[in-house]
XYZ file of C-alpha atoms in Angstrom:
216
model
C 23.944 9.836 34.329
C 24.101 12.759 31.877
C 24.166 10.321 28.941
C 21.177 8.437 30.342
C 19.131 11.643 30.792
C 19.981 12.659 27.220
C 18.790 9.252 25.972
C 15.433 9.751 27.717
C 15.145 13.273 26.263
C 15.922 12.009 22.748
C 13.329 9.218 22.876
C 10.567 10.967 24.862
C 8.988 12.955 22.013
C 9.089 10.151 19.394
C 7.579 7.681 21.866
C 4.835 10.052 23.037
C 3.795 11.068 19.526
C 4.219 7.523 18.205
C 1.710 6.078 20.671
C -0.571 9.124 20.520
C -1.005 9.040 16.754
C -1.311 5.248 16.842
C -4.206 5.287 19.302
C -5.921 8.329 17.768
C -5.772 6.630 14.352
C -7.679 3.615 15.704
C -10.382 5.900 17.068
C -10.612 7.992 13.915
C -11.012 4.976 11.610
C -13.506 3.359 13.996
C -15.574 6.552 13.849
C -15.350 6.538 10.045
C -16.813 3.025 9.998
C -19.653 3.908 12.354
C -18.401 3.519 15.941
C -18.280 6.834 17.896
C -17.100 5.208 21.170
C -13.521 6.535 21.025
C -14.717 10.015 20.066
C -17.196 10.073 22.949
C -14.385 9.043 25.308
C -12.224 11.925 24.037
C -9.645 9.558 22.574
C -9.527 10.941 19.023
C -6.979 13.432 20.199
C -3.334 14.366 19.625
C -3.006 15.180 23.333
C -0.585 12.495 24.651
C -2.006 12.660 28.193
C -5.247 11.108 26.943
C -3.431 7.980 25.790
C -0.690 7.522 28.402
C -0.889 4.455 30.626
C 1.214 5.093 33.759
C 2.508 1.530 33.942
C 2.855 0.768 30.235
C 3.976 4.143 28.903
C 6.161 5.356 31.777
C 7.156 2.818 34.438
C 7.831 -0.301 32.336
C 9.782 1.477 29.537
C 11.896 3.407 32.083
C 12.588 0.252 34.096
C 13.647 -1.678 30.989
C 15.749 1.199 29.675
C 17.535 1.696 33.012
C 18.091 -2.015 33.717
C 19.393 -2.874 30.236
C 21.658 0.196 30.233
C 23.074 -0.787 33.640
C 23.750 -4.291 32.309
C 25.752 -2.795 29.449
C 23.159 -3.210 26.716
C 22.002 -0.701 24.120
C 18.819 0.008 26.068
C 15.579 -1.903 25.529
C 12.332 0.001 25.009
C 9.001 -1.775 25.347
C 5.653 -0.464 26.493
C 2.060 0.288 25.633
C -0.615 2.973 25.780
C -4.215 2.850 26.981
C -6.150 0.950 24.298
C -8.681 3.067 22.452
C -12.209 1.806 23.231
C -13.870 0.299 20.179
C -17.354 -1.217 20.200
C -16.980 -3.681 17.352
C -20.736 -4.280 17.185
C -21.301 -0.614 16.225
C -19.158 -0.894 13.096
C -21.232 -1.046 9.935
C -19.650 -4.338 8.863
C -17.773 -5.541 11.981
C -15.933 -8.537 10.508
C -14.514 -6.524 7.600
C -14.147 -3.157 9.310
C -12.052 -4.611 12.152
C -9.229 -5.021 9.634
C -9.116 -1.310 8.797
C -9.481 -0.165 12.407
C -6.622 -2.461 13.447
C -4.427 -1.572 10.460
C -4.779 2.168 11.169
C -2.410 2.007 14.167
C 0.618 0.406 12.465
C -0.026 2.501 9.330
C 0.136 5.677 11.435
C 3.512 4.573 12.841
C 4.844 3.990 9.336
C 3.723 7.508 8.395
C 5.398 8.884 11.515
C 8.580 7.050 10.554
C 8.436 8.739 7.150
C 7.920 12.112 8.868
C 11.029 11.624 11.009
C 13.184 10.514 8.084
C 12.065 13.572 6.091
C 13.000 15.735 9.069
C 16.378 14.020 9.121
C 16.853 14.855 5.440
C 16.024 18.500 6.098
C 18.543 18.597 8.943
C 21.229 17.120 6.708
C 20.423 19.598 3.931
C 20.738 22.414 6.484
C 24.179 21.130 7.449
C 23.131 19.991 10.915
C 25.293 17.275 12.456
C 23.068 14.193 12.887
C 24.935 13.442 16.104
C 23.479 16.542 17.748
C 20.243 16.444 19.760
C 17.768 16.933 16.889
C 19.586 14.521 14.608
C 19.524 11.844 17.279
C 15.845 12.536 17.922
C 14.988 12.141 14.224
C 16.854 8.823 14.084
C 15.123 7.720 17.296
C 11.777 8.723 15.753
C 12.369 6.407 12.801
C 13.481 3.537 15.026
C 10.685 3.900 17.585
C 7.928 4.036 14.990
C 9.266 1.109 12.984
C 9.388 -0.994 16.153
C 5.870 0.110 17.162
C 4.614 -0.764 13.682
C 6.334 -4.165 13.654
C 5.327 -5.055 17.210
C 1.673 -4.273 16.605
C 1.651 -6.334 13.406
C 2.607 -9.516 15.269
C -0.355 -11.841 14.571
C -1.265 -12.314 18.206
C -4.495 -11.041 19.760
C -5.040 -8.503 21.286
C -2.353 -6.829 19.129
C -3.437 -5.188 15.879
C -1.945 -8.051 13.892
C -4.226 -10.441 15.761
C -7.260 -8.326 14.878
C -6.192 -8.318 11.231
C -5.859 -12.121 11.194
C -9.259 -12.439 12.888
C -10.837 -10.261 10.198
C -9.314 -12.306 7.375
C -10.141 -15.767 8.734
C -13.472 -17.477 8.001
C -15.760 -16.993 11.004
C -15.458 -20.505 12.534
C -11.633 -20.303 12.459
C -11.735 -16.675 13.606
C -13.739 -17.683 16.695
C -11.188 -20.359 17.551
C -8.324 -17.920 16.986
C -9.924 -15.302 19.266
C -9.676 -17.725 22.204
C -5.950 -16.978 22.366
C -6.590 -13.355 23.411
C -6.674 -13.842 27.231
C -3.146 -15.274 27.007
C -1.859 -12.920 24.308
C 0.160 -10.540 26.491
C 1.695 -13.414 28.490
C 2.750 -15.088 25.229
C 4.200 -11.776 24.023
C 6.272 -11.333 27.210
C 7.598 -14.896 26.940
C 8.532 -14.303 23.293
C 10.298 -11.069 24.252
C 12.404 -12.525 27.058
C 13.328 -15.649 25.092
C 14.473 -13.523 22.146
C 11.985 -15.155 19.768
C 10.029 -11.923 19.413
C 12.852 -10.179 17.544
C 12.953 -13.032 15.012
C 9.200 -12.635 14.446
C 9.590 -8.872 14.045
C 12.258 -9.082 11.339
C 9.942 -9.378 8.269
C 7.850 -6.427 9.466
C 10.939 -4.353 10.233
C 12.391 -5.209 6.817
C 9.162 -4.057 5.167
C 9.179 -0.801 7.123
C 12.851 -0.168 6.393
C 12.187 -0.747 2.700
C 9.495 1.941 2.704
C 11.619 4.360 4.739
C 14.582 4.037 2.361
C 12.411 5.418 -0.431
C 12.442 8.760 1.385
C 16.130 8.923 2.254
């Protein structure tokens, strides 16, 4: 039980700040391109409570972490935050601007991963054992943000990767592609439980790891 509580403590801060910065980044970039909806809703904020979804940010991740730990696994973390409201029609050039609004979330997670790896370097330079609490938290911060980045880049609407693909496709194909969105989360869950999701994530994780290594 003590080990499990420590695992939650180690991952709590990276997860909270990972999703907070991710969602705030969407709102900030949307505002930059002309849509003030997120700002008016108070979602351009670094306050985690404004982005937490009780089911997706707390209950589901805890359930998965507990159940996979009890089954002898390494502990599976999967969840989501409240989506930042974006009124695509208010963007100055909706079809093009969607790409940048969507890309802002994964880009923020990559930046957070770089922050955590720089913190890890500082800890090592200070002679801190990376197996202590702060060392483990820094490592968890890198892992959590790389997974958040990779997961959101999966080209499946309503994920950010799906928005990016929509923006890049010619309009007739984009309209057809958007029809997948009502089934997107169901498809994602099926991919996760069949193990196919981790295969899809590998190129994105490899890209993120390549960037992170530049700062080691």
